[in-house]
XYZ file of C-alpha atoms in Angstrom:
599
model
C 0.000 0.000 0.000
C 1.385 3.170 -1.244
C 1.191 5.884 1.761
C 0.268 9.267 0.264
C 2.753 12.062 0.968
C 1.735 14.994 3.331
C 2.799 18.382 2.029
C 4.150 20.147 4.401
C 3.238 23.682 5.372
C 5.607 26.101 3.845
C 7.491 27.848 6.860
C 6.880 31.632 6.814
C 10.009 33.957 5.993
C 10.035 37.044 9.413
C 12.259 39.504 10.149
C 12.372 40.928 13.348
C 13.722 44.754 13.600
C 15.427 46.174 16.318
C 17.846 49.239 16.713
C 20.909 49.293 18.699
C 20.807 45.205 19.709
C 24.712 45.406 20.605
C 26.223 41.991 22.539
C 25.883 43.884 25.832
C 22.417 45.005 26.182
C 21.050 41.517 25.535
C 19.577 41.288 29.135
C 18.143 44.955 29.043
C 15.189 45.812 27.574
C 13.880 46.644 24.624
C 16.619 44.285 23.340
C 15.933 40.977 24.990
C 12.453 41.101 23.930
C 13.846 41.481 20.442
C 16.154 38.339 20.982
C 13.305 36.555 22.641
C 11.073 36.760 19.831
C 13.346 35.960 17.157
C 14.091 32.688 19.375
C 10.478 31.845 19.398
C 9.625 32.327 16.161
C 12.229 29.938 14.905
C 11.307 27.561 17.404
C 7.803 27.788 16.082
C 9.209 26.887 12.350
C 9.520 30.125 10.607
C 12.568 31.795 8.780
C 13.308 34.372 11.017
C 16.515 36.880 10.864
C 17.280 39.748 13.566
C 18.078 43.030 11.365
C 19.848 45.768 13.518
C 22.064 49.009 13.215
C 24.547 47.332 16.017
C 28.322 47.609 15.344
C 28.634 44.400 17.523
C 25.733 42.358 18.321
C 24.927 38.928 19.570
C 25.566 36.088 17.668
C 22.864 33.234 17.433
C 23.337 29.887 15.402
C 19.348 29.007 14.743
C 18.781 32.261 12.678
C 21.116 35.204 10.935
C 21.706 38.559 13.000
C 22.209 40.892 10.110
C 23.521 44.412 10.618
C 22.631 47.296 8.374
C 24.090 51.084 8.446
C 20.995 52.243 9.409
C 17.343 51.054 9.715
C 15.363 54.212 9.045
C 15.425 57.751 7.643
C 13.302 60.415 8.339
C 10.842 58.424 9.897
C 10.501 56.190 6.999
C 12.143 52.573 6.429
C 15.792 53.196 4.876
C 16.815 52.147 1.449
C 18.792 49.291 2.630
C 16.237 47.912 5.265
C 13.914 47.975 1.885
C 16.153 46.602 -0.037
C 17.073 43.656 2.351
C 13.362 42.899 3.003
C 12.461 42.612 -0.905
C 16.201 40.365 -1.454
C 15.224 37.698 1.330
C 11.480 37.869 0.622
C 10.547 38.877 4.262
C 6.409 37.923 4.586
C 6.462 39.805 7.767
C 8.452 41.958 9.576
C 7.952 42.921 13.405
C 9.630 46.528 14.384
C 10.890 47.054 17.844
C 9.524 51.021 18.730
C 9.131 53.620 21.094
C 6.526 55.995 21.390
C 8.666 58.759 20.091
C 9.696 56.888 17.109
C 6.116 56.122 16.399
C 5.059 59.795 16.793
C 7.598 60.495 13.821
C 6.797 57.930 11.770
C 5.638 58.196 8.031
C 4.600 55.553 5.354
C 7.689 52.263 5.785
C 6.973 51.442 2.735
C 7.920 48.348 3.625
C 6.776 45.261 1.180
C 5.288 43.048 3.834
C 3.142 43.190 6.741
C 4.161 45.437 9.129
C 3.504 44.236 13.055
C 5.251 47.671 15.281
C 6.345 46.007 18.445
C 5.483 48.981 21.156
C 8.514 48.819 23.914
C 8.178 51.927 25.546
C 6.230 52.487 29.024
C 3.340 55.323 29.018
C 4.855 57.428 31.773
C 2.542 60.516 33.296
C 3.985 63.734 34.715
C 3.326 63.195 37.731
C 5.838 59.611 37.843
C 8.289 61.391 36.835
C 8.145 65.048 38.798
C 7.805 62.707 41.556
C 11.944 62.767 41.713
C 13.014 66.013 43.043
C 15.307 68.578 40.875
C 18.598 67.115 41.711
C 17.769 64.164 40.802
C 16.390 64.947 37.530
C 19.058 66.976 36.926
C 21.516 63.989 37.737
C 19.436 61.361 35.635
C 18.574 63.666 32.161
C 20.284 61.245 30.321
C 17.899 58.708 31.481
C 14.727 60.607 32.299
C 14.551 62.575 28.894
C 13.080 60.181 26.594
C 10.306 59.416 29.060
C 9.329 62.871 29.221
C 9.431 63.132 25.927
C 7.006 60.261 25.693
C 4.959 61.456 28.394
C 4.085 65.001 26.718
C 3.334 63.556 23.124
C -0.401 64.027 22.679
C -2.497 61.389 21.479
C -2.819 62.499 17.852
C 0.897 62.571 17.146
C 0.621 58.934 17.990
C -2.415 57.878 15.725
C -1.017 59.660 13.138
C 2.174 58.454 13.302
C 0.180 54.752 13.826
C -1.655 55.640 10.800
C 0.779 56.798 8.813
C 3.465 54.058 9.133
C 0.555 51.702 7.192
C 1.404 48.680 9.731
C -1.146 46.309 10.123
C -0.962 45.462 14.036
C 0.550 46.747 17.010
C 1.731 44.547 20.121
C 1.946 45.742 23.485
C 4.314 43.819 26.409
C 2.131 45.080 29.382
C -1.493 45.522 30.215
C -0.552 48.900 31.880
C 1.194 50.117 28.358
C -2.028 48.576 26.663
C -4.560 50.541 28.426
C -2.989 53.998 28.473
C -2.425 54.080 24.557
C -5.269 53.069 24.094
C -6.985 55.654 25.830
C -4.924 57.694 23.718
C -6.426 56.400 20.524
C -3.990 53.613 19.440
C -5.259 50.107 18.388
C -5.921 47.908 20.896
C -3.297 45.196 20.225
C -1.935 41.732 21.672
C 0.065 41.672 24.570
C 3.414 39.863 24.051
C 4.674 38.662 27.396
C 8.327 38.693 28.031
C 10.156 35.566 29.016
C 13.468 34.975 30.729
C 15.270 31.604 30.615
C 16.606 30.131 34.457
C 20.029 28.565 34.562
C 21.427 26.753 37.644
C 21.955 28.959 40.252
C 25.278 28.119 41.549
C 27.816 30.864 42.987
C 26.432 32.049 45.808
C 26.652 30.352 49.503
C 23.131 29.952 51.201
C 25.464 30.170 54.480
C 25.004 34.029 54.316
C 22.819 36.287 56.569
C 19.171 36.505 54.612
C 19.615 39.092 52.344
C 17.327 41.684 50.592
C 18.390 42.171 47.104
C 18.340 45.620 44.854
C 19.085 45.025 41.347
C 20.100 48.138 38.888
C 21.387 51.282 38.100
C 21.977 53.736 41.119
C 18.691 56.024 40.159
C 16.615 56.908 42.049
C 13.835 56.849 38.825
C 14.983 52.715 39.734
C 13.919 53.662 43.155
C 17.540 52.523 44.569
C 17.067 55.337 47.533
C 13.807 54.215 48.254
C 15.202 50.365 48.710
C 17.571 52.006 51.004
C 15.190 54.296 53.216
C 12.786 51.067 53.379
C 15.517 48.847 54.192
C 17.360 50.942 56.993
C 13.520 51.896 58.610
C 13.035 47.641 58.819
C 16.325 47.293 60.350
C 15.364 49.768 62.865
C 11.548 47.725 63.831
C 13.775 44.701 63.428
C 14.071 43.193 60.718
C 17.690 40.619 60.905
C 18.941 40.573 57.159
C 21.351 42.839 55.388
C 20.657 44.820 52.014
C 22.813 43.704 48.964
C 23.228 46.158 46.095
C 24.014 44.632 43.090
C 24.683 48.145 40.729
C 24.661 48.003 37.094
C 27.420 50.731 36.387
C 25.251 51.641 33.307
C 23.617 54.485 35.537
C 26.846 56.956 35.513
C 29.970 57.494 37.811
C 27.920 60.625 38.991
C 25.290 58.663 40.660
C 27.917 56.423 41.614
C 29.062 58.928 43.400
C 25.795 60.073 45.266
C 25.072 56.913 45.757
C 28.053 55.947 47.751
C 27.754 59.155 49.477
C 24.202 58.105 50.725
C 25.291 54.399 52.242
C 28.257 56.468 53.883
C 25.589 58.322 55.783
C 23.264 55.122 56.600
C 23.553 54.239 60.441
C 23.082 50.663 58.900
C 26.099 50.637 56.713
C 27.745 47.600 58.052
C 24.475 46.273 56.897
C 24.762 46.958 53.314
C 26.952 45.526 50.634
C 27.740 47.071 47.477
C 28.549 45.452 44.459
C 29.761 46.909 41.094
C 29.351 45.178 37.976
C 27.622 43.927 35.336
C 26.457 40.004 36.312
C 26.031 37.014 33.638
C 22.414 35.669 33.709
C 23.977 32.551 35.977
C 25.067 35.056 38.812
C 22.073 36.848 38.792
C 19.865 34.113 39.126
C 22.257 32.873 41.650
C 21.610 36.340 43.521
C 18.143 35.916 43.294
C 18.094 32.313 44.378
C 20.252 33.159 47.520
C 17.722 36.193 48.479
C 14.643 36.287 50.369
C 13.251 40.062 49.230
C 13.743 41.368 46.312
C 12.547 45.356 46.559
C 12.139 46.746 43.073
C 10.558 50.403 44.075
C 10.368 51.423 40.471
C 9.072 55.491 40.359
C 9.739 55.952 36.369
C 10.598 52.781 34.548
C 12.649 54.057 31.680
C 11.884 50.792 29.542
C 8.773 48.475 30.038
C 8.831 45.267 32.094
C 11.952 45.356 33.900
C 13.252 41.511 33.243
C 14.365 41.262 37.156
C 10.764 41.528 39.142
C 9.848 37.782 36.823
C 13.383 36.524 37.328
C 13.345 37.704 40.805
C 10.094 35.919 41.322
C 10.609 32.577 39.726
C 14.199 31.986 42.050
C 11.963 31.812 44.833
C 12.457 35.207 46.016
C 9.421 37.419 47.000
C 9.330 40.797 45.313
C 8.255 44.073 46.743
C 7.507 46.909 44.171
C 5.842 50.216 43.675
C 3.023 49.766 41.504
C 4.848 51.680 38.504
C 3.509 51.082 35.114
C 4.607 47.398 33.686
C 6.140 46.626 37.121
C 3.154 46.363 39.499
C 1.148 44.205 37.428
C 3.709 41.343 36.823
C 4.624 41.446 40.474
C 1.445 40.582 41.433
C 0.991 38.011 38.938
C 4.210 36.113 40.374
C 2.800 36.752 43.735
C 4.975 39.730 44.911
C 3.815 42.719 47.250
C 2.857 45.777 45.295
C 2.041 49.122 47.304
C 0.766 52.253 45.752
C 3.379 54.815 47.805
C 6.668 55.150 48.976
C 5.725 55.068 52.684
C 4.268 51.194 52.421
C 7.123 50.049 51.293
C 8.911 49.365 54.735
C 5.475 47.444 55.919
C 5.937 45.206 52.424
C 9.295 44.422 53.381
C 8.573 43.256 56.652
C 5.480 41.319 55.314
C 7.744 39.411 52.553
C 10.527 39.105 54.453
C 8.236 37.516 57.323
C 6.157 34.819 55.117
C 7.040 31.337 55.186
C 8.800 30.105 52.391
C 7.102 28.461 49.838
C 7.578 27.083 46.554
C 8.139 29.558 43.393
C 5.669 30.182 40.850
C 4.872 27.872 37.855
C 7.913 28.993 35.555
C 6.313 26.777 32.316
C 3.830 30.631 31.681
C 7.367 32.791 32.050
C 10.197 30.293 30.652
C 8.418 29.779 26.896
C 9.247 32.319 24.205
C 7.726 29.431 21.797
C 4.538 29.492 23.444
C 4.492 33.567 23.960
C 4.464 34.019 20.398
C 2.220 31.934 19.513
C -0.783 34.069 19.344
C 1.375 36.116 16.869
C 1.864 33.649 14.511
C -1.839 33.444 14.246
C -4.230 35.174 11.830
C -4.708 38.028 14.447
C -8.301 39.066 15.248
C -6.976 41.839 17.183
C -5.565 43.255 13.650
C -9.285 45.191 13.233
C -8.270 47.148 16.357
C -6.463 49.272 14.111
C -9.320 50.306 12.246
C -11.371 53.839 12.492
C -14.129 52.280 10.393
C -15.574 49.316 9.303
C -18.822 49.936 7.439
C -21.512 47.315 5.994
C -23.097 48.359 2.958
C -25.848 46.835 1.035
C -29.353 47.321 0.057
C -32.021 46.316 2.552
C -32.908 42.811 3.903
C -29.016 41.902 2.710
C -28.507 41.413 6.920
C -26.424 44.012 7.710
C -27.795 44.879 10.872
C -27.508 40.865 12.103
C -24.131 40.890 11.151
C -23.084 43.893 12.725
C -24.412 42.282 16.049
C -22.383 39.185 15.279
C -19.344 41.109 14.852
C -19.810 42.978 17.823
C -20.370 40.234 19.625
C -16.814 39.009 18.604
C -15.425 42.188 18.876
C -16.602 42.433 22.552
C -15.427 38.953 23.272
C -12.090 40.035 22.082
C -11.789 43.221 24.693
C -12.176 45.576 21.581
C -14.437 48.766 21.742
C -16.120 49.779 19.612
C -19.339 52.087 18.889
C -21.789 50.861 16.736
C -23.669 53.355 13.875
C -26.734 53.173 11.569
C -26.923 56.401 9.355
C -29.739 57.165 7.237
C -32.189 60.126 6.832
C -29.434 62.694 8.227
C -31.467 65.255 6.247
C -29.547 68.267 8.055
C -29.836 70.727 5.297
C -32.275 69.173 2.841
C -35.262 68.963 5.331
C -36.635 72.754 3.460
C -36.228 71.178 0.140
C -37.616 67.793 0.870
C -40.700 69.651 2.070
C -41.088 72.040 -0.952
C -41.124 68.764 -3.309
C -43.390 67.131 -0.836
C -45.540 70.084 -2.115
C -45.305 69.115 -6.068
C -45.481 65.538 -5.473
C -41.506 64.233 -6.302
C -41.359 63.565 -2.605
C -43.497 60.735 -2.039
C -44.913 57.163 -0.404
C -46.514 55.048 -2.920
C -47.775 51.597 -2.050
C -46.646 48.704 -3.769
C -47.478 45.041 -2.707
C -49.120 46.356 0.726
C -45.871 48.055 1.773
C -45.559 51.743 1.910
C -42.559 53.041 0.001
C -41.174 56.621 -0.367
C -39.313 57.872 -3.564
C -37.704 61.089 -4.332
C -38.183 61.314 -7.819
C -35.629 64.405 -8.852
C -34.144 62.886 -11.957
C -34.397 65.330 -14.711
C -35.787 68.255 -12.625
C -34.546 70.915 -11.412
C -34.591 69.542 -7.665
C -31.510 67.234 -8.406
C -28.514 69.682 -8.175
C -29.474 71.415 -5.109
C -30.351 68.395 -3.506
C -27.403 66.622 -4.427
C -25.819 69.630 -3.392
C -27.295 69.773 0.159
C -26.666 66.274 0.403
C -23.033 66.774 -0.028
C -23.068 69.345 3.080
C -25.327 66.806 5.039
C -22.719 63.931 4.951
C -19.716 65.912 5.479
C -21.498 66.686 8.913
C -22.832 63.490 9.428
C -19.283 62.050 8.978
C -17.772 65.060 11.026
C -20.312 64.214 14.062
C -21.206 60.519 13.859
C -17.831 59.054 12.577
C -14.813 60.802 14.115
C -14.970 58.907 17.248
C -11.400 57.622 18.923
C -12.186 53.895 18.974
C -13.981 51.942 16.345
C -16.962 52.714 14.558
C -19.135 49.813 13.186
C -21.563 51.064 10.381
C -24.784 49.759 9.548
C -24.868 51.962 6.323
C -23.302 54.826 6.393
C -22.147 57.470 3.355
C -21.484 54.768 0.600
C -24.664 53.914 1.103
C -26.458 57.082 0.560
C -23.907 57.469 -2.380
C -26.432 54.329 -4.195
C -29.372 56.634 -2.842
C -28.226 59.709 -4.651
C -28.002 57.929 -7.763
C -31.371 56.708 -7.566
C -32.999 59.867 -6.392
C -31.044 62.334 -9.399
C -29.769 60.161 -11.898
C -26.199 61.401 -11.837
C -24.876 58.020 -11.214
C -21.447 58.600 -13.418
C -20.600 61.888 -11.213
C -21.385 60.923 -8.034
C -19.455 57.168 -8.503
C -16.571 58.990 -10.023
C -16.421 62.232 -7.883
C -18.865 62.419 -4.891
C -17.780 58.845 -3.542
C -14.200 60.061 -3.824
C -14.402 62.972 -1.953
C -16.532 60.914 0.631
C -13.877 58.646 1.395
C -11.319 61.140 1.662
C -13.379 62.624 4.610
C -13.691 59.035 6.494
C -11.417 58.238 9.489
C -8.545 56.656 8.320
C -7.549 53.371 8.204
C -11.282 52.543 6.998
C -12.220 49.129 5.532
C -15.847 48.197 3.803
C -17.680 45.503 2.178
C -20.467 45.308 0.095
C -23.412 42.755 1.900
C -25.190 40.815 -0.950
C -28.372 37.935 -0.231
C -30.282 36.069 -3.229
C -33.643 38.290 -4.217
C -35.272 34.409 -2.539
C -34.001 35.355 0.520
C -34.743 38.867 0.992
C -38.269 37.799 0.321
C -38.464 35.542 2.683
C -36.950 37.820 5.784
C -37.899 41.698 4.217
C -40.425 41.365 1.831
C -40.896 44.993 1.932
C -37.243 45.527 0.507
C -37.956 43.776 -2.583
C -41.775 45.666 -2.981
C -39.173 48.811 -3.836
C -39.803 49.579 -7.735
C -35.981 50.204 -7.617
C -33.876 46.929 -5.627
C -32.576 45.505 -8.796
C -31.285 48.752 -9.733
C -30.048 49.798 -6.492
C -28.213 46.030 -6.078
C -26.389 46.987 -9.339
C -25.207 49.980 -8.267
C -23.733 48.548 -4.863
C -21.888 46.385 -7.173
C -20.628 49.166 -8.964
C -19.664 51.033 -6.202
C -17.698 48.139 -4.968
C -15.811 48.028 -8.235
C -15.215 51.520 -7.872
C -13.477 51.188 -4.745
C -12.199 47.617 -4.886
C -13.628 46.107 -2.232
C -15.311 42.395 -1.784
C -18.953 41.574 -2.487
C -19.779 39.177 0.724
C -22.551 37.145 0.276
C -24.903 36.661 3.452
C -27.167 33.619 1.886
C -25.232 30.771 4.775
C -25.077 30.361 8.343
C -24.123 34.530 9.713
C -21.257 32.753 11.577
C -19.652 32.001 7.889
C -20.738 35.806 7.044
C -18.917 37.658 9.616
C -16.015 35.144 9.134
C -15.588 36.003 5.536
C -16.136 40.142 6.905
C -13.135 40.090 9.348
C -10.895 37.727 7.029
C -11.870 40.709 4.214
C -10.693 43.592 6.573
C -7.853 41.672 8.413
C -6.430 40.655 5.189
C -6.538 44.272 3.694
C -8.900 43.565 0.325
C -11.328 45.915 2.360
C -9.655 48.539 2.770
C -11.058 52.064 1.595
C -8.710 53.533 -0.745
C -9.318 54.497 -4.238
C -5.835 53.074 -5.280
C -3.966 50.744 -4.169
């Protein structure tokens, strides 16, 4: 018996983008998340290569690092990043940002999907004038970006969002999420970061318990505040000693102040300092070796600080601030999150007095296969990116049953949304509608028992002004029904009284050709649509009344010119609804609904 062959499925080419990735920031963030995600997209079975502007960076034997001059130019992808994306035919390409980047970003251009990895915490004023002058004045070089990012308004970043043409955004913390959000941005996935756990080995458990600080000396890292918490529990009794384990990324300056402080603790024979930068095994070794681990973050400069998860998983309890990106992953690991500075002695004496117990479950934190997994997906949350997504199509097509449906999956999906029906937004033609109620070309007529009314202006003198009036009624219906921050979901909107307006003057040629153009223009952008089409049969069965309209077969041919016009997908509604909305959000996901007149 000959056993057929199984194709298998073709492995998708990826590129993950990230700026400055040199060898030494691999356990720093943004950069390990870039690392991390190349790592588990190649274990999921793509062809993935790590494109940065570093002069040295890691090196990696499952996939090519690949180092380029530069990565962008004036907020646009660079000629060579182009270049190398076309060359290794890159299906998708994920781009490590900030929130400043993204403010100043204009059309990538790039030839693939475009998925903007968002790295960069949501800081507000008041986290960061929290510090007091001098030590904003010592930490600028740290604190500047993040006040950068904390006055950008909301509309650079949709713009910027909008602009760059990317299809999703990803965010690495539910804090980050909901505060651009609120700002107007798309409400992506959430990519959670992983860290791996070597051995611990290095350090004796022999020691006096220890509380650990990990980091720069700044005090944005909250290092005085692990001090002042520390020397106040000494003093109520608490028997440990504080270790400082100090990056020496943070500056010889606060260095210096920060020596200057322990010299002045009456606890200093309590506290060790060390100076250096650790390998992952000693860190984890620190961590394993520690009961407390106080991470009093005021301004986190980058999102998710790696050491409150690897902190947690070594058994050791932490004791944070709850600081944007840091409070919420604290808790999840079971750490002690207070909302002030003053709790934080209390926390450390009610971590440092629990009984020990096993660590968390490290299988959610240890997986970058399994954390990227939902990217790797066709991603529903892709529609978040949207402004618009209308439904067009005469009546009894089921537009109104399908926009339900979709909400219903856009609700179950933690997208907002707002849902519109627009018709009869007579804001300027009400005079004229009642002048040729007066003559008889406004009028019901009853056809088949149903009641019907017709505006019958073709070839009279009603059909410029009206069309004209018309014009001025849907540029304020769009201005006040459709310019909303989160997503609108139309049951008809302007395309649809575009098929009206043809009916009602006759001018079908300019009003396809121009009106619908201008239309479109005026429609929050991105904006997808589809036409909504059901069998004549079927519309008789459910609306009768629909079909008694002298004009439906006409009407059904223009929707179908209208969606030739602006090249997007005739859906037919004649199955189950569940197939419908399916075939919508593959439509507008996949970009053949998209409202552009070229593309």
């Amino acid at each position: 018996m000959t056993v057929p062959r199984v194709a298998r499925a073709r492995a998708p080419r990826l590129a993950v983008v990230c700026f400055g990735l040199e060898r030494t920031r691999v356990r720093q963030q943004p950069w390990h998340i870039a690392l991390g995600l190349a790592r588990g997209l190649h274990a999921r079975g793509a062809r993935v290569v790590l494109v940065s502007d570093a002069t040295d960076p890691p090196r990696e034997e499952a996939f090519a690092i690949l180092q380029l001059p530069r990565l962008f130019a004036g907020g646009r992808a660079s000629p060579e990043l182009c270049r190398l994306v076309t060359t290794l035919g890159i299906e998708r390409a994920f781009l490590i940002t900030g929130a400043f980047r993204l403010a100043r970003m204009r059309p990538l251009a790039l030839p693939c999907r475009v998925t903007l990895i968002l790295a960069s915490p949501r800081l507000r004023l008041r986290e960061l004038i929290g510090l007091s002058p001098a030590d904003l004045w010592r930490e600028r070089r740290f604190l500047l970006l993040p006040l950068i990012n904390a006055l950008l308004p909301g509309f650079l970043l949709r713009r910027g969002f909008h602009r760059s043409q990317a299809r999703d955004i990803v965010y690495l913390s539910e804090a980050a999420r909901s505060r651009y959000v609120a700002l107007g941005l798309p409400r992506g996935a959430l990519l959670r970061p992983q860290v791996t756990m070597p051995e611990p080995g290095g350090v004796s458990k022999d020691r006096r318990p220890q509380v650990l600080y990990l980091g720069p000396a700044l005090a944005a890292r909250g290092v005085d505040l692990a001090i002042a918490a520390f020397e106040q529990a000494r003093a109520r009794g608490l028997d440990g000693e504080l270790l400082l384990l100090i990056r020496p990324d943070g500056g010889s300056s606060a260095l210096r102040w920060l020596k200057r402080r322990l010299a002045r603790s009456p606890f200093a024979s309590s506290i060790r300092l060390e100076t250096r930068m650790l390998s992952a095994s000693e860190v984890n070794a620190h961590l394993a070796a520690a009961r407390v681990l106080l991470a009093p973050f005021r301004a986190p400069v980058s999102d998710v600080p790696l050491v409150v998860i690897e902190g947690a998983l070594a058994g050791c309890t932490p004791v944070a601030l709850d600081a944007p990106g840091v409070g919420e992953y604290a808790r999840a690991l079971g750490g002690l999150v207070v909302s002030s500075p003053a709790e934080l002695t209390d926390a450390l004496l009610r971590a440092w007095q629990r009984p020990s117990s096993p660590p968390p479950d490290a299988r959610p934190w240890t997986s970058w296969e399994k954390a990227v997994e939902p990217l790797l997906e066709t991603c529903f949350h892709a529609i978040a990116r949207y402004r618009l997504i209308a439904l067009c199509g005469v009546d009894g097509s089921g537009k109104t049953s399908l926009v339900r449906a979709l909400g219903a999956r856009l609700a179950a999906a933690g997208i907002s949304y707002t849902p519109v029906w627009s018709r009869f937004r007579n804001y300027l033609s009400k005079p004229l509608l009642a002048l040729a109620r007066l003559t008889g070309h406004n009028r019901k007529e009853r056809h088949h028992g149903f009641t019907i009314g017709y505006h019958d202006f073709r070839e009279t003198w009603y059909a410029k002004p009206f069309l004209a009036l018309q014009t001025i009624d849907l540029t304020l219906d769009i201005a006040l029904r459709f310019r909303r921050r989160d997503l609108v979901v139309a049951d008809r909107c302007c395309l649809d009284t575009i098929v009206d307006l043809c009916i009602d003057t006759g001018y079908d040629e300019f009003i396809l050709e121009h009106l619908v153009a201008y239309l479109v223009r005026l429609l929050p952008q991105p904006a997808a649509a589809v036409v909504i089409e059901r069998a004549p049969r079927s519309i008789a069965m459910r609306r009768p009344d629909a079909l008694a309209d002298r004009h439906f077969f006409r009407r059904r041919a223009l929707y179908r010119r209208l969606a030739e016009r602006l090249r997007i997908p005739v859906i037919s509604n004649d199955g189950l609804i569940e197939d419908t909305v399916e075939k919508v959000i593959t439509a507008v996901i996949g970009g053949s609904a998209d409202l552009a007149l070229a593309r």
